[in-house]
XYZ file of C-alpha atoms in Angstrom:
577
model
C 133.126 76.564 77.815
C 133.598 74.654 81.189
C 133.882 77.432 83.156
C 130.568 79.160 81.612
C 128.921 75.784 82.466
C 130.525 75.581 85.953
C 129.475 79.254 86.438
C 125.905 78.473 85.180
C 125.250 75.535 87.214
C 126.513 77.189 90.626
C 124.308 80.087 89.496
C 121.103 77.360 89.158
C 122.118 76.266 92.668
C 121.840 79.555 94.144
C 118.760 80.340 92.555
C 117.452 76.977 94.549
C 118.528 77.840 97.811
C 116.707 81.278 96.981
C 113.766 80.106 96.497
C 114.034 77.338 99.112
C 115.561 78.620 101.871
C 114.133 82.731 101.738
C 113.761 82.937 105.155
C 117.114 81.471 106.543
C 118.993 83.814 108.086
C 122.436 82.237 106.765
C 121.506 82.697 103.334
C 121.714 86.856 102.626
C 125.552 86.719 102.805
C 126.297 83.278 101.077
C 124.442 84.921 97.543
C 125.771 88.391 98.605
C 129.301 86.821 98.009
C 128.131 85.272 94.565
C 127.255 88.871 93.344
C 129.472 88.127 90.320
C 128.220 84.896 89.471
C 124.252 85.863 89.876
C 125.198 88.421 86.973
C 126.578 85.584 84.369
C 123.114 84.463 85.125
C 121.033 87.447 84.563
C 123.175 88.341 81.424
C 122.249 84.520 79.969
C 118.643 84.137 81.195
C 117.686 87.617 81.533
C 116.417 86.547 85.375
C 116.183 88.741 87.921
C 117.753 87.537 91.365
C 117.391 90.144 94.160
C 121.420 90.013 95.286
C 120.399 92.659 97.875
C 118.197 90.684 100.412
C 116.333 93.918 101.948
C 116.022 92.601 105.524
C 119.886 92.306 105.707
C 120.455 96.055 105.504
C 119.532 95.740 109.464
C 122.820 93.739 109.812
C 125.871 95.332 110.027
C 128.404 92.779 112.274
C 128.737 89.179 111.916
C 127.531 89.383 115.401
C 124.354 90.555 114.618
C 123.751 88.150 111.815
C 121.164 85.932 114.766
C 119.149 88.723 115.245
C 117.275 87.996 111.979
C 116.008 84.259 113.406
C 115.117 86.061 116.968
C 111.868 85.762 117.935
C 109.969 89.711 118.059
C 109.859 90.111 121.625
C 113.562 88.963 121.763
C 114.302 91.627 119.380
C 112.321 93.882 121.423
C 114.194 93.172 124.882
C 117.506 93.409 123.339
C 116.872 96.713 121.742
C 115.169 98.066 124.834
C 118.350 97.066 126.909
C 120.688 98.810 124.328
C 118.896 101.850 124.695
C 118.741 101.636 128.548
C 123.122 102.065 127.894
C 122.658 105.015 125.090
C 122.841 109.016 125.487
C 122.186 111.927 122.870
C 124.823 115.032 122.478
C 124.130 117.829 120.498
C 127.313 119.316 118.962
C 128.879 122.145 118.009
C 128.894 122.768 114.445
C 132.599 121.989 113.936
C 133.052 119.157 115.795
C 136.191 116.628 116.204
C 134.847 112.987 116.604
C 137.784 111.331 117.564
C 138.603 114.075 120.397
C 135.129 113.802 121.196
C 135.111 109.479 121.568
C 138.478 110.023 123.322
C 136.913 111.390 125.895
C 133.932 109.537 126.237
C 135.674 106.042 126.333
C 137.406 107.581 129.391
C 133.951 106.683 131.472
C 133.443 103.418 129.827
C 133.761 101.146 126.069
C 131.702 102.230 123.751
C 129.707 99.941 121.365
C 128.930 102.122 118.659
C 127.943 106.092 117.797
C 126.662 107.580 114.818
C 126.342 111.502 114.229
C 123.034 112.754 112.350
C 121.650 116.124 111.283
C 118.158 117.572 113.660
C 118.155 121.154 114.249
C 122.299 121.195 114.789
C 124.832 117.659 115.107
C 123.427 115.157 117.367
C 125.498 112.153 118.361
C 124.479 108.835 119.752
C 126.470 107.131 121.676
C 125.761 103.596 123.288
C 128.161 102.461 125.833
C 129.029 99.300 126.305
C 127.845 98.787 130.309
C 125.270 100.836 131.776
C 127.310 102.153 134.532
C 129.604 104.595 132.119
C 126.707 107.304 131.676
C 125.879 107.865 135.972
C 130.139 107.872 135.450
C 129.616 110.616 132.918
C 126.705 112.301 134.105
C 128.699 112.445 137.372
C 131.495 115.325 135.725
C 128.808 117.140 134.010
C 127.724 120.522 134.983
C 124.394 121.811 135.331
C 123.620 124.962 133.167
C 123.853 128.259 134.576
C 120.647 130.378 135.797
C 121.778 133.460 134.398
C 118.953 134.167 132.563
C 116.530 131.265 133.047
C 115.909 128.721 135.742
C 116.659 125.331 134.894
C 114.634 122.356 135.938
C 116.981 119.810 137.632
C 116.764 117.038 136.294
C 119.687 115.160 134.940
C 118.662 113.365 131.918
C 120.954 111.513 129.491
C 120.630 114.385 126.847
C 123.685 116.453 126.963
C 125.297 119.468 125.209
C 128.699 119.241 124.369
C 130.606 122.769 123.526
C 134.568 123.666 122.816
C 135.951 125.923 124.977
C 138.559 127.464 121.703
C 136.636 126.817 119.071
C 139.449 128.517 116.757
C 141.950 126.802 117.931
C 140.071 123.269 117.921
C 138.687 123.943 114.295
C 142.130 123.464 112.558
C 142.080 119.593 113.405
C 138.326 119.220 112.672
C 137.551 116.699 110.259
C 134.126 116.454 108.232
C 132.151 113.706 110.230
C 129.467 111.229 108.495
C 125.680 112.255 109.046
C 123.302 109.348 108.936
C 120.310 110.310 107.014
C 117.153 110.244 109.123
C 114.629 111.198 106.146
C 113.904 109.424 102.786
C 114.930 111.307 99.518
C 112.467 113.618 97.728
C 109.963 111.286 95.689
C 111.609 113.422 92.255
C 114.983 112.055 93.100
C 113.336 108.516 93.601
C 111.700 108.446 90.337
C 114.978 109.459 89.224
C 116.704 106.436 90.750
C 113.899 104.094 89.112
C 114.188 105.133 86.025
C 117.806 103.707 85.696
C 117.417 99.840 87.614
C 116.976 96.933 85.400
C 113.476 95.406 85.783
C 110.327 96.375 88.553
C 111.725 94.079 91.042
C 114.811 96.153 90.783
C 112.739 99.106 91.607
C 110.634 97.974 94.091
C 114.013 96.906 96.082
C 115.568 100.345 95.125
C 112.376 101.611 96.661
C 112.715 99.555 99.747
C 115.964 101.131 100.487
C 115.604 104.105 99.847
C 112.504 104.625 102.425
C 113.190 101.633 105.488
C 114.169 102.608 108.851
C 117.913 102.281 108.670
C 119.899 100.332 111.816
C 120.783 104.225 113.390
C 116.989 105.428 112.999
C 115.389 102.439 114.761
C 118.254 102.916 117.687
C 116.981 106.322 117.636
C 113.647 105.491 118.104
C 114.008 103.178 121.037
C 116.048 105.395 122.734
C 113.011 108.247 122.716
C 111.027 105.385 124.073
C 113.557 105.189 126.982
C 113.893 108.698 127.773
C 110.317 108.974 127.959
C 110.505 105.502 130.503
C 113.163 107.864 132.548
C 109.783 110.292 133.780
C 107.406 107.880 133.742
C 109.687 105.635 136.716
C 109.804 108.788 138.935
C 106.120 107.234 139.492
C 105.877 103.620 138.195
C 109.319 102.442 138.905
C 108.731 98.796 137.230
C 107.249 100.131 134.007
C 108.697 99.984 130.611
C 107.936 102.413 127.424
C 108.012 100.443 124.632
C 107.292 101.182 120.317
C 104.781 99.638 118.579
C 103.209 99.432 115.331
C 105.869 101.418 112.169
C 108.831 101.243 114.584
C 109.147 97.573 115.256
C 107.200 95.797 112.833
C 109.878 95.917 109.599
C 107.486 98.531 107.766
C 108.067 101.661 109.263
C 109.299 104.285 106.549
C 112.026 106.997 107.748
C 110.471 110.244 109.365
C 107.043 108.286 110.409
C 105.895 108.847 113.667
C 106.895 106.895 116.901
C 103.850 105.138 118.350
C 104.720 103.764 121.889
C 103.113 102.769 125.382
C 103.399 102.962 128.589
C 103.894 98.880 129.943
C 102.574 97.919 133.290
C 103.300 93.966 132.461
C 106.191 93.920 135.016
C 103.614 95.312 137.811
C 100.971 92.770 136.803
C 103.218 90.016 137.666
C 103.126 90.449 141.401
C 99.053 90.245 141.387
C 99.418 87.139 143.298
C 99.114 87.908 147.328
C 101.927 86.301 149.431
C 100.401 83.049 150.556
C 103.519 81.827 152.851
C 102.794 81.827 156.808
C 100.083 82.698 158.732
C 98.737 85.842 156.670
C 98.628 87.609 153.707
C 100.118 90.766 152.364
C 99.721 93.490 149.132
C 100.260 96.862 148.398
C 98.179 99.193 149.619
C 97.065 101.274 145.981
C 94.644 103.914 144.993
C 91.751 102.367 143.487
C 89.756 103.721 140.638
C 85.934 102.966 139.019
C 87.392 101.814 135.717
C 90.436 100.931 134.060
C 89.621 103.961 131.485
C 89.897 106.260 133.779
C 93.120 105.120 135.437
C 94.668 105.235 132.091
C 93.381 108.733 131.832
C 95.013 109.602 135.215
C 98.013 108.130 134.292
C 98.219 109.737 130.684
C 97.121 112.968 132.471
C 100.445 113.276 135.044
C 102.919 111.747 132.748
C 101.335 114.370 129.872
C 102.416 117.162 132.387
C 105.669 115.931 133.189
C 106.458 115.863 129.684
C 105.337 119.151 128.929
C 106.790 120.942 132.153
C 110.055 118.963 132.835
C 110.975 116.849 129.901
C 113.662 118.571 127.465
C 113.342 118.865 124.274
C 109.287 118.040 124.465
C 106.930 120.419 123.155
C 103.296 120.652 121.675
C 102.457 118.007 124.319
C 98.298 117.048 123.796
C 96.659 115.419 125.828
C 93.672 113.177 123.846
C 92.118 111.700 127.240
C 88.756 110.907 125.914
C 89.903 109.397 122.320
C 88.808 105.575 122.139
C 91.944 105.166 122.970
C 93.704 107.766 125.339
C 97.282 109.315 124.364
C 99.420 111.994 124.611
C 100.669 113.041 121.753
C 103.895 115.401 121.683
C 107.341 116.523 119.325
C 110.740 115.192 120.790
C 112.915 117.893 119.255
C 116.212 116.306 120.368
C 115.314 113.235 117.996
C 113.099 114.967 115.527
C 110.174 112.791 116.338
C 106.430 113.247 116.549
C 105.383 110.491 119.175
C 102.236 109.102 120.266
C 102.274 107.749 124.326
C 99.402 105.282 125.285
C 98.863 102.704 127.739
C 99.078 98.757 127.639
C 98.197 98.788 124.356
C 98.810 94.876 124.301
C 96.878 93.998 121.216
C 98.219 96.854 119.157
C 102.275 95.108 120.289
C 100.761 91.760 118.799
C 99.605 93.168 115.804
C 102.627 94.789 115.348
C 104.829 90.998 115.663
C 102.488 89.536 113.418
C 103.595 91.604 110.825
C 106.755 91.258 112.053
C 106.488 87.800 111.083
C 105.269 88.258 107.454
C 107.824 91.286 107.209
C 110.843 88.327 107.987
C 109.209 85.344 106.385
C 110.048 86.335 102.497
C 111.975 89.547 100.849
C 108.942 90.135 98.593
C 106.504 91.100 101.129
C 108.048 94.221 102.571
C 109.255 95.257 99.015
C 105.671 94.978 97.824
C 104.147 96.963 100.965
C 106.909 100.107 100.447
C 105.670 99.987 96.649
C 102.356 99.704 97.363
C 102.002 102.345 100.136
C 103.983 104.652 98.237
C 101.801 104.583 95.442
C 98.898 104.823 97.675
C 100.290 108.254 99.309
C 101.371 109.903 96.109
C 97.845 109.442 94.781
C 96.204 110.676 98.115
C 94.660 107.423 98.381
C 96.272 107.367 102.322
C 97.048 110.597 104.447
C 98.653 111.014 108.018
C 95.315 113.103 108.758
C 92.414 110.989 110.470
C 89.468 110.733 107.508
C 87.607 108.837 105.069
C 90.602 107.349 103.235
C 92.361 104.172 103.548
C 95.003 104.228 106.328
C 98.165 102.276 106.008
C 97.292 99.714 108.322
C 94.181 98.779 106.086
C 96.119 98.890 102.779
C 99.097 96.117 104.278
C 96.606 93.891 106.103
C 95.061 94.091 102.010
C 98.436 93.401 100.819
C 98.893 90.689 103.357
C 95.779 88.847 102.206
C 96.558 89.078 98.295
C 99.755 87.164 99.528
C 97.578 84.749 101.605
C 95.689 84.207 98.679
C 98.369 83.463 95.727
C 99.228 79.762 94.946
C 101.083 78.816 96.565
C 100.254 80.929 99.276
C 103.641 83.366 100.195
C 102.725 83.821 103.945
C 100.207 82.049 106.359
C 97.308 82.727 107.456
C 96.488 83.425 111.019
C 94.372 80.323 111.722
C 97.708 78.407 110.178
C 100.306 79.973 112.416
C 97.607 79.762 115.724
C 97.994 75.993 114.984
C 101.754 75.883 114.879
C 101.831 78.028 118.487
C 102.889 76.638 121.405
C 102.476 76.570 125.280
C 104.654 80.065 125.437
C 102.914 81.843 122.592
C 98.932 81.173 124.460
C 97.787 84.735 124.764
C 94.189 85.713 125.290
C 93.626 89.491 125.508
C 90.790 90.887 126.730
C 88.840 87.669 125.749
C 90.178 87.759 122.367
C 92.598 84.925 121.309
C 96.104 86.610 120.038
C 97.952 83.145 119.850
C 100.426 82.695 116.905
C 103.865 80.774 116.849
C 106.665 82.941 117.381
C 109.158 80.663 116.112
C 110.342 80.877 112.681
C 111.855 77.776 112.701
C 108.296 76.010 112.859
C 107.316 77.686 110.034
C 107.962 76.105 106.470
C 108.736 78.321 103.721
C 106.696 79.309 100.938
C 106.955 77.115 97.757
C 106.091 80.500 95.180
C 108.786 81.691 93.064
C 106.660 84.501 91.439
C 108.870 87.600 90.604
C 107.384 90.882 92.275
C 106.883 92.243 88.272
C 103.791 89.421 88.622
C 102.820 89.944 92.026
C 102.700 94.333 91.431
C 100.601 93.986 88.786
C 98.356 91.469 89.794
C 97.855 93.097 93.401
C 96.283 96.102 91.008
C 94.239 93.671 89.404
C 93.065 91.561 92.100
C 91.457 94.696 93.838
C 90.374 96.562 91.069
C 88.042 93.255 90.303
C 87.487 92.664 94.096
C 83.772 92.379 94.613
C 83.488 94.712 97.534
C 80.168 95.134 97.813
C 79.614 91.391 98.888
C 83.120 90.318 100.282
C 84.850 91.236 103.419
C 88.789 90.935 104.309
C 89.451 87.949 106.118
C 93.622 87.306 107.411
C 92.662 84.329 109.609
C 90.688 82.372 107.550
C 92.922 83.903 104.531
C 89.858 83.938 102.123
C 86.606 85.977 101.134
C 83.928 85.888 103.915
C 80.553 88.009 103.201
C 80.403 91.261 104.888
C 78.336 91.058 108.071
C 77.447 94.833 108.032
C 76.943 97.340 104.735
C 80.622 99.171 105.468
C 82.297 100.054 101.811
C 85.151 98.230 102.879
C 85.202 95.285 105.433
C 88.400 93.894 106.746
C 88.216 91.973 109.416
C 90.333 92.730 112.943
C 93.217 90.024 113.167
C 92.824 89.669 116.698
C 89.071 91.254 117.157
C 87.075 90.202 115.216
C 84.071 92.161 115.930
C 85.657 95.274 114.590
C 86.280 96.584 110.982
C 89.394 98.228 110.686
C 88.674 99.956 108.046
C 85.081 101.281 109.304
C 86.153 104.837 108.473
C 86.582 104.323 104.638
C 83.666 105.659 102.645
C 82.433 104.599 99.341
C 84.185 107.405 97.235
C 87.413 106.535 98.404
C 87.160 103.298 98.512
C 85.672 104.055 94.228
C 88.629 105.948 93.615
C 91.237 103.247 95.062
C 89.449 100.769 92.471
C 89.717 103.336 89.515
C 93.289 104.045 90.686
C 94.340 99.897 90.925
C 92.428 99.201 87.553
C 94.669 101.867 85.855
C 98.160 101.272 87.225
C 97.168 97.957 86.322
C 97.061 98.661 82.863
C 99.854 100.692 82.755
C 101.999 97.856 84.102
C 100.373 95.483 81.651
C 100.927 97.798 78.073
C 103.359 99.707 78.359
C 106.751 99.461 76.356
C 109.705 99.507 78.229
C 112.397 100.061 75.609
C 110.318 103.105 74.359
C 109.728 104.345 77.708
C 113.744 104.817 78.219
C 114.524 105.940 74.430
C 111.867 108.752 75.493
C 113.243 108.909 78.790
C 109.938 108.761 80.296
C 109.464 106.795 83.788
C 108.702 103.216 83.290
C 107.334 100.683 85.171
C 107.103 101.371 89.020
C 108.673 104.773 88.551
C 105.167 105.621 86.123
C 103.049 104.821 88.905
C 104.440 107.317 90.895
C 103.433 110.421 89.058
C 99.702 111.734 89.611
C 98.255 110.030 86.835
C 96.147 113.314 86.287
C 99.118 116.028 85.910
C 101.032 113.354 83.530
C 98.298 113.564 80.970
C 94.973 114.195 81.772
C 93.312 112.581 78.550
C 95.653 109.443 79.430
C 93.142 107.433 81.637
C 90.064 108.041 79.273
C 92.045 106.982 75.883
C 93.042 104.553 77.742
C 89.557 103.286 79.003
C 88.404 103.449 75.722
C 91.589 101.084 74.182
C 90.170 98.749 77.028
C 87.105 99.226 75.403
C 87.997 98.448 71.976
C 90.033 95.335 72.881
C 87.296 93.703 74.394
C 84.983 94.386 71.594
C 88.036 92.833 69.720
C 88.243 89.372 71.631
C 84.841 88.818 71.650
C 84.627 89.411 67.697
C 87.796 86.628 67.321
C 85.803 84.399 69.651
C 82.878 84.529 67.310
C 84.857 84.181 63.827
C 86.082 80.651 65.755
C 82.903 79.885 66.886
C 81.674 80.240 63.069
C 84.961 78.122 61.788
């Protein structure tokens, strides 16, 4: 009996520093180690504790336990530094890793590698000083012109081949793929079916679909390769991801959104003052800044497309509001979007960054949510009159705003926490917010995401959209200043609706759709559901509600129907008592 107590009250303590310390960095693998003591508690209290603290699946060292209290663009630098020491090999099919490190450690340490699956084996391998791949790419041949010409230029994409396959084959050992893609939603619903409560899903969810440690090194180094052209003409510029990539909700296989950074240049605007005179570069001047981004999108679009390997189906998209070039990086598998000093776009993305970091709960929710959103065609990766996924988070991040107590700031609250350093005004628009976590208290609310699911369906399928707008700064309803079907305000500017493109039968059918998953969440019978073996909980949201049963959503409008009729009869047998 003392030992159940003592078990129970360290249990209790844990669930404390859960709730009051979420967004401490130390605190994933102190209740990772209690794994077996959280469970005395969830067999006694039937409580759900998340052991698995989502955000820590980025951290695989002791060493890179800090990077989770790091500010964004510290996060940013490192990663953009690691990739600056990284190089891609495609393989042979049977491949020996440890001949192949052997080597490769022969030009310099390396940090780590990981071998994943894109049109044939691909390695990545990030050496531990930058100075091992011009030692490597120094012994490499260039490929013969038997057939085709070759375009010389030595990249750090290489092709590594055995020269006796047969005889090499015999000491081959089968080598660990990293998955770059998500599973197929049938095996997810799958996986659902069989975790303990929705929170348990929504985690399993989480999982399941974030950008694992290998796919986000993978993305950064695309962004470098692509910085490797781009310096043949702007030596002191920097590619760098926004938006999916770097902001904690990315989901594997989305697209890499990054831009071309002239920040570095932009620093030496100042003319030399010292002596007698004055000096500056002499530079080609342009009308507009529109059209030098054009220019610029315009040559680096061709040196993509005519020198770059492994690009193809480069587009230009000059005269979009805002220019890119869009093109397919076959040696990564990714479909990339280039722009140009995209600076508000970088501090949207840290904002949600922030809220991503702040508390477990939000990202789980957002996965959930915008999984739910794409099964039912409610988003699409096709420009159009939906809801994109930018709209439905900065939703999502309001609902949180708005809970009490609130689970994440608003904007006006972390403006008022920034400091000197974080003063940014873009284009006359204010983009100031503390970067600090440490400033930032946490959250007080303990709701379970069962409670938070359910009531996210509720909230907007009883949102009055037809008078209210979206608001993240103020963190409340504000009336719509223009007639759109769905107003939510721009973060950063605030003259523009960022969900402008929505039109009134989508924005009909997301209600219909919230109101009903709603409902599912709030009647249905979990025991029966798993005696029946029929998905329950999360896991029924994700089937088409139509192909399930299509009588299901009117029986069940009119059991809404006849409960109401129901209360109000009670109410009136009181009244008459």
């Amino acid at each position: 009996m003392y030992t159940f107590v003592r078990e129970l009250h360290l249990c209790f303590l844990i669930v404390f520093l859960c709730c009051s310390w979420r967004a401490r960095g130390d605190l994933c693998s102190f209740v990772q180690s209690q794994k077996r003591r959280l469970n005395v508690l969830k067999s006694v209290l039937n409580l759900h504790v998340c052991v698995e603290e989502p955000w820590c699946s980025f951290v695989h060292t002791d060493a890179e336990v800090s990077t989770r209290r790091k500010t964004f663009a510290e996060v940013q630098t490192e990663r953009l530094e690691q990739a600056e020491r990284t190089i891609l090999i495609k393989c042979p099919p049977k491949i020996n890793e440890k001949k192949l490190l052997q080597y490769l450690s022969s030009h310099g340490k390396i940090n780590s590698h990981f071998f994943f699956e894109n049109r044939g084996i691909h390695a990545l391998i990030e050496f531990s000083e930058k100075n091992s791949i011009a030692s490597l790419q120094d012994v490499i041949g260039i490929p013969s012109a038997t057939e085709h010409h070759v375009v010389p230029f030595k990249s750090r994409l290489f092709i590594f081949t055995l020269k006796n396959p047969v005889g090499q084959a015999a000491a081959e050992t089968p080598i660990h793929l990293s998955p770059q893609s998500h599973i197929p939603v049938k095996d997810l619903i799958q996986k659902l079916c069989g975790a303990e409560s929705i929170s348990s899903q929504m985690y399993t969810l989480l999982n399941e679909y974030q950008l694992t440690e290998e796919n986000i090194k993978l993305r950064f180094l695309a962004c470098s390769l692509v910085r490797d052209f781009a310096r043949a003409y702007f030596p002191d510029s920097v590619v760098k991801p926004f938006g999916s990539s770097v902001n904690t909700f990315g989901k594997l296989g989305c697209d890499v959104d990054m831009f071309l950074d002239f920040h570095k240049t932009g620093k030496h605007t100042t003319k030399m003052k010292k002596g007698p005179f004055e000096m500056e570069y002499q530079m080609k001047r342009l009308p507009s800044e529109r059209l030098a981004t054009q220019k610029i999108l315009s040559v680096i679009g061709d040196c993509l497309d005519n020198f770059g390997p492994g690009c193809v189906s480069v587009q230009k998209i000059l005269n979009a509001r805002c220019p890119l070039v869009k093109f397919s990086h076959q040696p990564t598998g990714f479909q990339c979007d280039l722009s140009v000093s995209n600076s508000i776009a970088i501090k949207s993305s840290e904002l949600l960054y922030i809220y991503g970091c702040l508390d477990s709960r939000v990202r789980a929710l957002v996965f959930s949510i915008r999984c739910w959103a794409r099964i039912h065609g409610l988003t699409n990766s096709v420009p159009g009159a939906w809801i994109t996924n930018f709209s439905l988070t900065m939703m999502i991040m309001f609902f949180l705003q708005k809970r009490s107590p609130p689970i994440i700031p608003t904007l006006d609250q972390l403006r008022e926490l920034a400091d000197k350093e974080d003063q940014h005004i873009i284009g006359g628009y204010d983009c100031s917010f503390v970067s600090d976590f440490s400033k930032i208290n946490p959250t007080k609310n303990t709701e379970t995401l069962d409670v938070l699911l359910c009531d996210f369906f509720e909230y907007f399928g009883n949102f009055d959209f037809r008078k209210n707008s979206i608001n993240l700064r103020k963190g409340k309803e504000v009336n719509k200043p223009e007639s759109s079907p769905l107003y939510i305000w721009n973060p950063f500017e605030q003259d523009l609706n960022i969900s402008k493109n929505v039109n009134q039968p989508q924005l009909e059918k997301f209600v219909a759709l919230a109101r009903e998953s709603a409902w599912i969440l709030q009647k249905e019978d979990k025991t029966l559901r798993m005696v029946n073996k029929e998905p329950w909980g999360l896991a029924a949201l994700l089937i088409p509600f139509g192909k399930s049963n299509p009588n299901k959503i009117k029986n069940r409008m009119k059991g809404i129907g006849s409960e109401t009729i129901k209360s109000l009869l009670d109410s009136l047998k009181k009244l008459d008592s």
